[in-house]
Amino acid sequence: MTVRAAAKVNLVLGVGRVRADGMHPLDTVYQAVSLYDDVRASPSEQWEVAVRSVGDVDCSGVPLDEGNLAVRAGQLLAAHHGLDRAARLDIDKGIPVAGGLAGGSADAAAALVALDRLWQLRTSDEDLLDLAARLGSDVPFALLGGTAHGAGRGELVTPVADTGDHWWVVVPHDVGLSTPAVYGELDRLHPDAPAVPRSSEAVLAALLVGDHAALGAALHNDLEDPAVSLRPELGERLALVRSHHDGPVLLSGSGPTVLGLSPTHEHATATRGALLEAGVPVVHVVTGPVAGAHVVELAG
Ligand code: C5P
């Protein structure tokens, strides 16, 4: 049973003051884009994980034990049904690791769907979303895919109208960034941030009517400054992408991946060519919105 799950980008990521539980309130718009991890689930007596790199993804930081969110997803699903089961998970990683593209969340969502099918559990969508939210803030969106509004700590997702066909230039970085560290730096830089995050209204309005220029003007990420503060060379990377991309550029999630929005495939490919020529080693061109975690191959 193989399930595919997509990377996500945040078109807008508004972050409010840290809550009493240590998490931050978000007002965000997620979009699933065409960079994928595939998770194959097969029967096993104990939990096993193997990770294989697709293209140039460096998988050396991916845990191969219960620290892997996909294994935790499987354990949570089994516990939800009162089962004592394990499985083997083979993960083909096309999504850069620790890049702000929610690759680990994609694996967890894919594992939930794959194991639900493998074990023939028929878990309701509502229960799967609930289990996903317990695994991580971005996991419910990885199940849903498409374009969605995110609230709460990001786990409360609602699909939104998106008439567009969006192209993204995705520039990964070879050293990942820790999400908690970036949120911590935001708290340090802005101890008096408002409790209610900035609204994603302008992005939602632009998506509804398919206004590419208005969408570009509304893109924003509150985690960009703290990520650059932690990693000053990221500021140089953002400037380099801006100098070669005729369009909006922003940090993806908690970084360090940098994104450029393009109106067409040709436009994105031109930026990619210019960045490769400028010495950037890896640049992807992807499209969105694409589907959430879905079965691509049945077992047997
Ligand atoms: O939800 P998830 O486990 O992916 O979050 C990882 C870490 O990122 C959290 O432990 C927290 O430090 C930070 N985080 C946050 N506010 C959010 C989402 C994540 O502070 N809304």
mmCIF file of C-alpha atoms and ligand atoms in Angstrom:
data_model
loop_
_atom_site.group_PDB
_atom_site.id
_atom_site.type_symbol
_atom_site.label_atom_id
_atom_site.label_comp_id
_atom_site.label_asym_id
_atom_site.label_seq_id
_atom_site.Cartn_x
_atom_site.Cartn_y
_atom_site.Cartn_z
ATOM 1 C CA MET A 1 0.000 0.000 0.000
ATOM 2 C CA THR A 2 1.730 3.188 -1.141
ATOM 3 C CA VAL A 3 0.409 6.618 -0.237
ATOM 4 C CA ARG A 4 1.716 9.897 -1.635
ATOM 5 C CA ALA A 5 1.682 13.153 0.342
ATOM 6 C CA ALA A 6 2.706 16.606 -0.843
ATOM 7 C CA ALA A 7 4.881 19.387 0.548
ATOM 8 C CA LYS A 8 3.115 22.539 1.734
ATOM 9 C CA VAL A 9 3.860 26.199 1.415
ATOM 10 C CA ASN A 10 2.214 28.992 3.439
ATOM 11 C CA LEU A 11 0.922 31.812 1.243
ATOM 12 C CA VAL A 12 0.547 33.857 4.386
ATOM 13 C CA LEU A 13 1.700 32.925 7.864
ATOM 14 C CA GLY A 14 0.468 35.260 10.598
ATOM 15 C CA VAL A 15 1.721 34.337 14.073
ATOM 16 C CA GLY A 16 0.315 35.740 17.315
ATOM 17 C CA ARG A 17 1.781 35.899 20.839
ATOM 18 C CA VAL A 18 2.726 32.557 22.367
ATOM 19 C CA ARG A 19 -0.158 30.812 24.188
ATOM 20 C CA ALA A 20 -0.089 29.367 27.692
ATOM 21 C CA ASP A 21 0.551 25.895 26.205
ATOM 22 C CA GLY A 22 3.721 27.124 24.474
ATOM 23 C CA MET A 23 2.194 27.044 20.983
ATOM 24 C CA HIS A 24 1.505 30.102 18.813
ATOM 25 C CA PRO A 25 -1.896 31.072 17.378
ATOM 26 C CA LEU A 26 -1.752 31.099 13.567
ATOM 27 C CA ASP A 27 -3.783 32.622 10.781
ATOM 28 C CA THR A 28 -2.411 30.968 7.681
ATOM 29 C CA VAL A 29 -3.242 29.794 4.170
ATOM 30 C CA TYR A 30 -1.636 26.504 3.208
ATOM 31 C CA GLN A 31 -1.147 25.239 -0.327
ATOM 32 C CA ALA A 32 -0.063 21.696 -1.235
ATOM 33 C CA VAL A 33 2.583 21.745 -3.987
ATOM 34 C CA SER A 34 3.996 19.104 -6.328
ATOM 35 C CA LEU A 35 6.966 17.858 -4.319
ATOM 36 C CA TYR A 36 6.134 14.478 -2.822
ATOM 37 C CA ASP A 37 7.040 11.828 -0.289
ATOM 38 C CA ASP A 38 5.762 8.287 -0.902
ATOM 39 C CA VAL A 39 5.162 6.026 2.088
ATOM 40 C CA ARG A 40 4.779 2.269 1.510
ATOM 41 C CA ALA A 41 3.298 0.301 4.421
ATOM 42 C CA SER A 42 3.745 -3.461 4.695
ATOM 43 C CA PRO A 43 3.074 -6.023 7.423
ATOM 44 C CA SER A 44 5.785 -6.536 10.067
ATOM 45 C CA GLU A 45 6.052 -7.879 13.620
ATOM 46 C CA GLN A 46 7.842 -4.740 14.797
ATOM 47 C CA TRP A 47 8.080 -1.123 13.743
ATOM 48 C CA GLU A 48 10.653 -0.640 11.008
ATOM 49 C CA VAL A 49 11.435 2.457 8.917
ATOM 50 C CA ALA A 50 13.643 2.781 5.858
ATOM 51 C CA VAL A 51 14.187 6.091 4.083
ATOM 52 C CA ARG A 52 15.363 6.556 0.526
ATOM 53 C CA SER A 53 16.266 9.838 -1.074
ATOM 54 C CA VAL A 54 14.540 10.946 -4.285
ATOM 55 C CA GLY A 55 16.797 13.220 -6.337
ATOM 56 C CA ASP A 56 19.110 15.249 -4.146
ATOM 57 C CA VAL A 57 17.231 15.171 -0.813
ATOM 58 C CA ASP A 58 19.584 14.625 2.135
ATOM 59 C CA CYS A 59 17.864 12.085 4.398
ATOM 60 C CA SER A 60 20.656 11.775 6.962
ATOM 61 C CA GLY A 61 18.673 13.692 9.600
ATOM 62 C CA VAL A 62 15.549 11.512 9.368
ATOM 63 C CA PRO A 63 15.028 9.342 12.494
ATOM 64 C CA LEU A 64 14.668 5.611 11.827
ATOM 65 C CA ASP A 65 13.072 4.815 15.178
ATOM 66 C CA GLU A 66 10.046 6.008 17.140
ATOM 67 C CA GLY A 67 11.305 9.563 16.726
ATOM 68 C CA ASN A 68 9.968 9.321 13.169
ATOM 69 C CA LEU A 69 6.566 11.020 13.004
ATOM 70 C CA ALA A 70 5.279 8.366 10.563
ATOM 71 C CA VAL A 71 5.902 5.638 13.166
ATOM 72 C CA ARG A 72 4.181 7.744 15.820
ATOM 73 C CA ALA A 73 1.254 8.107 13.409
ATOM 74 C CA GLY A 74 1.040 4.319 13.061
ATOM 75 C CA GLN A 75 1.232 3.782 16.802
ATOM 76 C CA LEU A 76 -1.442 6.395 17.436
ATOM 77 C CA LEU A 77 -3.740 4.827 14.814
ATOM 78 C CA ALA A 78 -3.284 1.351 16.317
ATOM 79 C CA ALA A 79 -3.952 2.676 19.844
ATOM 80 C CA HIS A 80 -7.063 4.534 18.629
ATOM 81 C CA HIS A 81 -8.500 1.185 17.506
ATOM 82 C CA GLY A 82 -7.232 -0.679 20.591
ATOM 83 C CA LEU A 83 -4.864 -2.771 18.459
ATOM 84 C CA ASP A 84 -1.372 -4.031 19.218
ATOM 85 C CA ARG A 85 0.053 -3.858 15.683
ATOM 86 C CA ALA A 86 3.250 -2.797 13.980
ATOM 87 C CA ALA A 87 4.311 -2.338 10.343
ATOM 88 C CA ARG A 88 7.220 -1.587 8.090
ATOM 89 C CA LEU A 89 7.270 1.881 6.495
ATOM 90 C CA ASP A 90 9.409 2.592 3.436
ATOM 91 C CA ILE A 91 9.625 6.318 2.810
ATOM 92 C CA ASP A 92 10.809 7.780 -0.510
ATOM 93 C CA LYS A 93 11.651 11.388 0.285
ATOM 94 C CA GLY A 94 11.291 14.001 -2.428
ATOM 95 C CA ILE A 95 10.523 16.770 0.104
ATOM 96 C CA PRO A 96 13.621 18.465 1.582
ATOM 97 C CA VAL A 97 14.118 17.543 5.270
ATOM 98 C CA ALA A 98 13.698 20.269 7.971
ATOM 99 C CA GLY A 99 13.052 22.777 5.192
ATOM 100 C CA GLY A 100 9.812 24.475 6.259
ATOM 101 C CA LEU A 101 7.864 22.360 3.732
ATOM 102 C CA ALA A 102 6.245 19.997 6.283
ATOM 103 C CA GLY A 103 7.878 16.837 4.915
ATOM 104 C CA GLY A 104 7.669 15.041 8.266
ATOM 105 C CA SER A 105 3.993 15.976 8.524
ATOM 106 C CA ALA A 106 3.429 14.655 4.982
ATOM 107 C CA ASP A 107 4.963 11.308 6.023
ATOM 108 C CA ALA A 108 2.735 11.133 9.106
ATOM 109 C CA ALA A 109 -0.396 11.853 7.049
ATOM 110 C CA ALA A 110 0.635 9.293 4.418
ATOM 111 C CA ALA A 111 1.304 6.689 7.146
ATOM 112 C CA LEU A 112 -2.167 7.261 8.637
ATOM 113 C CA VAL A 113 -3.843 6.690 5.266
ATOM 114 C CA ALA A 114 -1.614 3.741 4.274
ATOM 115 C CA LEU A 115 -2.002 1.888 7.575
ATOM 116 C CA ASP A 116 -5.733 2.564 7.754
ATOM 117 C CA ARG A 117 -6.011 0.770 4.384
ATOM 118 C CA LEU A 118 -3.441 -1.967 5.135
ATOM 119 C CA TRP A 119 -5.187 -2.858 8.410
ATOM 120 C CA GLN A 120 -8.660 -2.340 6.885
ATOM 121 C CA LEU A 121 -9.744 -0.053 9.728
ATOM 122 C CA ARG A 122 -12.056 2.320 7.839
ATOM 123 C CA THR A 123 -11.282 5.174 10.222
ATOM 124 C CA SER A 124 -13.655 8.116 9.640
ATOM 125 C CA ASP A 125 -12.248 11.294 8.071
ATOM 126 C CA GLU A 126 -13.121 13.131 11.258
ATOM 127 C CA ASP A 127 -11.117 10.702 13.411
ATOM 128 C CA LEU A 128 -8.166 10.762 10.980
ATOM 129 C CA LEU A 129 -8.094 14.585 11.159
ATOM 130 C CA ASP A 130 -8.262 14.395 14.938
ATOM 131 C CA LEU A 131 -5.369 11.908 15.121
ATOM 132 C CA ALA A 132 -3.434 14.071 12.642
ATOM 133 C CA ALA A 133 -3.859 17.151 14.859
ATOM 134 C CA ARG A 134 -2.409 15.226 17.800
ATOM 135 C CA LEU A 135 0.691 14.368 15.741
ATOM 136 C CA GLY A 136 1.533 17.933 14.711
ATOM 137 C CA SER A 137 0.102 21.271 13.679
ATOM 138 C CA ASP A 138 0.676 20.712 9.928
ATOM 139 C CA VAL A 139 -0.481 17.079 9.720
ATOM 140 C CA PRO A 140 -4.242 17.737 9.231
ATOM 141 C CA PHE A 141 -3.440 19.918 6.212
ATOM 142 C CA ALA A 142 -1.223 17.168 4.760
ATOM 143 C CA LEU A 143 -4.296 14.900 4.805
ATOM 144 C CA LEU A 144 -6.507 17.544 3.220
ATOM 145 C CA GLY A 145 -4.217 19.019 0.541
ATOM 146 C CA GLY A 146 -5.403 21.621 -1.973
ATOM 147 C CA THR A 147 -5.517 25.137 -0.544
ATOM 148 C CA ALA A 148 -6.822 25.641 2.986
ATOM 149 C CA HIS A 149 -7.136 28.187 5.738
ATOM 150 C CA GLY A 150 -5.363 27.209 8.959
ATOM 151 C CA ALA A 151 -6.297 28.487 12.427
ATOM 152 C CA GLY A 152 -5.665 27.486 16.043
ATOM 153 C CA ARG A 153 -1.998 26.373 16.089
ATOM 154 C CA GLY A 154 -2.438 25.477 12.394
ATOM 155 C CA GLU A 155 -4.389 22.263 12.974
ATOM 156 C CA LEU A 156 -7.881 23.679 12.315
ATOM 157 C CA VAL A 157 -8.102 23.478 8.540
ATOM 158 C CA THR A 158 -10.858 24.578 6.175
ATOM 159 C CA PRO A 159 -10.624 24.169 2.381
ATOM 160 C CA VAL A 160 -10.787 27.498 0.523
ATOM 161 C CA ALA A 161 -11.735 28.471 -3.013
ATOM 162 C CA ASP A 162 -8.640 28.725 -5.195
ATOM 163 C CA THR A 163 -9.299 29.278 -8.889
ATOM 164 C CA GLY A 164 -5.622 29.694 -9.702
ATOM 165 C CA ASP A 165 -2.931 27.541 -11.175
ATOM 166 C CA HIS A 166 0.142 28.647 -9.234
ATOM 167 C CA TRP A 167 3.819 28.049 -9.975
ATOM 168 C CA TRP A 168 6.547 28.164 -7.369
ATOM 169 C CA VAL A 169 10.304 28.304 -7.498
ATOM 170 C CA VAL A 170 11.504 26.317 -4.471
ATOM 171 C CA VAL A 171 15.069 26.905 -3.294
ATOM 172 C CA PRO A 172 16.055 24.439 -0.550
ATOM 173 C CA HIS A 173 18.979 25.002 1.802
ATOM 174 C CA ASP A 174 21.434 22.264 2.698
ATOM 175 C CA VAL A 175 21.239 22.939 6.463
ATOM 176 C CA GLY A 176 17.787 22.609 8.051
ATOM 177 C CA LEU A 177 16.267 24.944 10.653
ATOM 178 C CA SER A 178 14.547 23.927 13.899
ATOM 179 C CA THR A 179 10.900 25.056 13.977
ATOM 180 C CA PRO A 180 10.814 25.571 17.802
ATOM 181 C CA ALA A 181 14.018 27.633 17.580
ATOM 182 C CA VAL A 182 12.459 29.956 14.968
ATOM 183 C CA TYR A 183 9.286 30.414 17.051
ATOM 184 C CA GLY A 184 11.511 31.072 20.096
ATOM 185 C CA GLU A 185 13.409 33.750 18.206
ATOM 186 C CA LEU A 186 10.098 35.371 17.197
ATOM 187 C CA ASP A 187 9.162 35.562 20.898
ATOM 188 C CA ARG A 188 12.537 37.109 21.696
ATOM 189 C CA LEU A 189 12.263 39.699 18.901
ATOM 190 C CA HIS A 190 8.578 40.504 19.499
ATOM 191 C CA PRO A 191 7.662 39.873 23.150
ATOM 192 C CA ASP A 192 4.679 42.219 22.762
ATOM 193 C CA ALA A 193 3.236 40.662 19.587
ATOM 194 C CA PRO A 194 -0.577 40.916 19.474
ATOM 195 C CA ALA A 195 -2.422 37.835 20.721
ATOM 196 C CA VAL A 196 -4.439 37.716 17.484
ATOM 197 C CA PRO A 197 -2.307 37.035 14.403
ATOM 198 C CA ARG A 198 -2.459 39.162 11.248
ATOM 199 C CA SER A 199 -5.422 38.270 9.068
ATOM 200 C CA SER A 200 -5.106 36.145 5.929
ATOM 201 C CA GLU A 201 -8.121 37.915 4.389
ATOM 202 C CA ALA A 202 -6.214 39.598 1.517
ATOM 203 C CA VAL A 203 -4.781 36.253 0.364
ATOM 204 C CA LEU A 204 -8.177 34.551 0.557
ATOM 205 C CA ALA A 205 -9.799 37.359 -1.470
ATOM 206 C CA ALA A 206 -7.067 37.189 -4.154
ATOM 207 C CA LEU A 207 -7.396 33.393 -4.413
ATOM 208 C CA LEU A 208 -11.157 33.596 -4.762
ATOM 209 C CA VAL A 209 -10.989 35.812 -7.855
ATOM 210 C CA GLY A 210 -7.688 34.440 -9.194
ATOM 211 C CA ASP A 211 -5.925 37.810 -9.025
ATOM 212 C CA HIS A 212 -2.248 36.869 -9.330
ATOM 213 C CA ALA A 213 -0.919 40.399 -8.710
ATOM 214 C CA ALA A 214 -3.050 40.878 -5.589
ATOM 215 C CA LEU A 215 -1.978 37.448 -4.340
ATOM 216 C CA GLY A 216 1.683 38.332 -4.818
ATOM 217 C CA ALA A 217 1.239 41.607 -2.925
ATOM 218 C CA ALA A 218 -0.467 39.799 -0.015
ATOM 219 C CA LEU A 219 2.134 37.033 0.522
ATOM 220 C CA HIS A 220 3.729 37.378 3.957
ATOM 221 C CA ASN A 221 5.526 35.261 6.538
ATOM 222 C CA ASP A 222 5.930 36.418 10.164
ATOM 223 C CA LEU A 223 8.646 33.776 10.666
ATOM 224 C CA GLU A 224 10.929 35.277 8.007
ATOM 225 C CA ASP A 225 12.584 37.875 10.283
ATOM 226 C CA PRO A 226 13.263 35.458 13.151
ATOM 227 C CA ALA A 227 14.655 32.829 10.762
ATOM 228 C CA VAL A 228 17.008 35.423 9.231
ATOM 229 C CA SER A 229 17.948 36.644 12.710
ATOM 230 C CA LEU A 230 19.004 33.085 13.634
ATOM 231 C CA ARG A 231 20.705 32.484 10.273
ATOM 232 C CA PRO A 232 21.992 35.754 8.788
ATOM 233 C CA GLU A 233 23.131 33.992 5.589
ATOM 234 C CA LEU A 234 19.454 33.297 4.873
ATOM 235 C CA GLY A 235 19.048 37.031 4.326
ATOM 236 C CA GLU A 236 21.680 36.789 1.586
ATOM 237 C CA ARG A 237 19.875 33.805 0.068
ATOM 238 C CA LEU A 238 16.575 35.730 0.055
ATOM 239 C CA ALA A 239 18.317 38.711 -1.568
ATOM 240 C CA LEU A 240 19.901 36.458 -4.214
ATOM 241 C CA VAL A 241 16.545 34.906 -5.115
ATOM 242 C CA ARG A 242 14.930 38.385 -5.196
ATOM 243 C CA SER A 243 17.631 39.632 -7.577
ATOM 244 C CA HIS A 244 16.910 36.795 -10.055
ATOM 245 C CA HIS A 245 13.131 36.504 -9.684
ATOM 246 C CA ASP A 246 10.741 39.021 -11.179
ATOM 247 C CA GLY A 247 8.005 38.408 -8.601
ATOM 248 C CA PRO A 248 7.302 37.949 -4.881
ATOM 249 C CA VAL A 249 9.831 36.005 -2.789
ATOM 250 C CA LEU A 250 9.352 34.753 0.783
ATOM 251 C CA LEU A 251 10.513 32.183 3.280
ATOM 252 C CA SER A 252 8.624 28.879 3.392
ATOM 253 C CA GLY A 253 7.131 28.186 6.849
ATOM 254 C CA SER A 254 9.892 28.266 9.470
ATOM 255 C CA GLY A 255 12.516 28.002 6.711
ATOM 256 C CA PRO A 256 15.162 27.724 5.473
ATOM 257 C CA THR A 257 13.589 26.994 2.045
ATOM 258 C CA VAL A 258 12.990 30.157 -0.036
ATOM 259 C CA LEU A 259 9.999 30.471 -2.399
ATOM 260 C CA GLY A 260 9.281 32.599 -5.444
ATOM 261 C CA LEU A 261 5.765 32.858 -6.886
ATOM 262 C CA SER A 262 5.379 32.812 -10.676
ATOM 263 C CA PRO A 263 2.354 33.320 -12.938
ATOM 264 C CA THR A 264 3.431 30.592 -15.385
ATOM 265 C CA HIS A 265 5.635 27.521 -15.668
ATOM 266 C CA GLU A 266 7.888 29.366 -18.153
ATOM 267 C CA HIS A 267 8.367 32.254 -15.743
ATOM 268 C CA ALA A 268 9.348 29.900 -12.902
ATOM 269 C CA THR A 269 11.691 27.950 -15.172
ATOM 270 C CA ALA A 270 13.441 31.166 -16.226
ATOM 271 C CA THR A 271 14.110 32.000 -12.551
ATOM 272 C CA ARG A 272 15.346 28.462 -11.980
ATOM 273 C CA GLY A 273 17.804 28.788 -14.876
ATOM 274 C CA ALA A 274 19.106 32.126 -13.596
ATOM 275 C CA LEU A 275 19.580 30.792 -10.054
ATOM 276 C CA LEU A 276 21.395 27.665 -11.236
ATOM 277 C CA GLU A 277 23.657 29.883 -13.325
ATOM 278 C CA ALA A 278 24.306 32.038 -10.252
ATOM 279 C CA GLY A 279 25.623 28.946 -8.468
ATOM 280 C CA VAL A 280 22.580 27.846 -6.412
ATOM 281 C CA PRO A 281 22.930 24.037 -6.444
ATOM 282 C CA VAL A 282 19.264 22.914 -6.244
ATOM 283 C CA VAL A 283 16.152 24.714 -7.479
ATOM 284 C CA HIS A 284 12.748 23.047 -7.980
ATOM 285 C CA VAL A 285 9.814 24.295 -10.031
ATOM 286 C CA VAL A 286 6.501 23.059 -8.618
ATOM 287 C CA THR A 287 2.809 23.735 -9.023
ATOM 288 C CA GLY A 288 -0.122 23.982 -6.632
ATOM 289 C CA PRO A 289 -2.666 23.261 -5.432
ATOM 290 C CA VAL A 290 -2.309 19.458 -5.572
ATOM 291 C CA ALA A 291 -4.066 16.655 -3.670
ATOM 292 C CA GLY A 292 -3.548 15.669 -0.037
ATOM 293 C CA ALA A 293 -2.382 12.200 1.087
ATOM 294 C CA HIS A 294 -3.784 9.638 -1.356
ATOM 295 C CA VAL A 295 -3.255 6.020 -2.354
ATOM 296 C CA VAL A 296 -1.078 5.639 -5.452
ATOM 297 C CA GLU A 297 -0.471 1.900 -5.449
ATOM 298 C CA LEU A 298 -2.314 -0.989 -3.854
ATOM 299 C CA ALA A 299 -0.364 -3.790 -2.202
ATOM 300 C CA GLY A 300 0.207 -7.096 -3.932
HETATM 301 O O1 C5P B 1 2.909 21.111 15.975
HETATM 302 P P1 C5P B 1 4.319 20.705 15.753
HETATM 303 O O2 C5P B 1 4.703 19.501 16.585
HETATM 304 O O3 C5P B 1 4.676 20.523 14.326
HETATM 305 O O4 C5P B 1 5.196 21.905 16.269
HETATM 306 C C1 C5P B 1 6.580 21.790 16.486
HETATM 307 C C2 C5P B 1 7.033 22.921 17.382
HETATM 308 O O5 C5P B 1 6.890 24.174 16.705
HETATM 309 C C3 C5P B 1 6.224 23.074 18.650
HETATM 310 O O6 C5P B 1 6.713 22.270 19.691
HETATM 311 C C4 C5P B 1 6.393 24.548 18.968
HETATM 312 O O7 C5P B 1 7.651 24.797 19.553
HETATM 313 C C5 C5P B 1 6.424 25.176 17.577
HETATM 314 N N1 C5P B 1 5.083 25.642 17.142
HETATM 315 C C6 C5P B 1 4.516 26.750 17.749
HETATM 316 N N2 C5P B 1 3.293 27.197 17.343
HETATM 317 C C7 C5P B 1 2.629 26.583 16.337
HETATM 318 C C8 C5P B 1 3.186 25.449 15.696
HETATM 319 C C9 C5P B 1 4.415 25.011 16.124
HETATM 320 O O8 C5P B 1 5.106 27.330 18.663
HETATM 321 N N3 C5P B 1 1.450 27.049 15.949
#
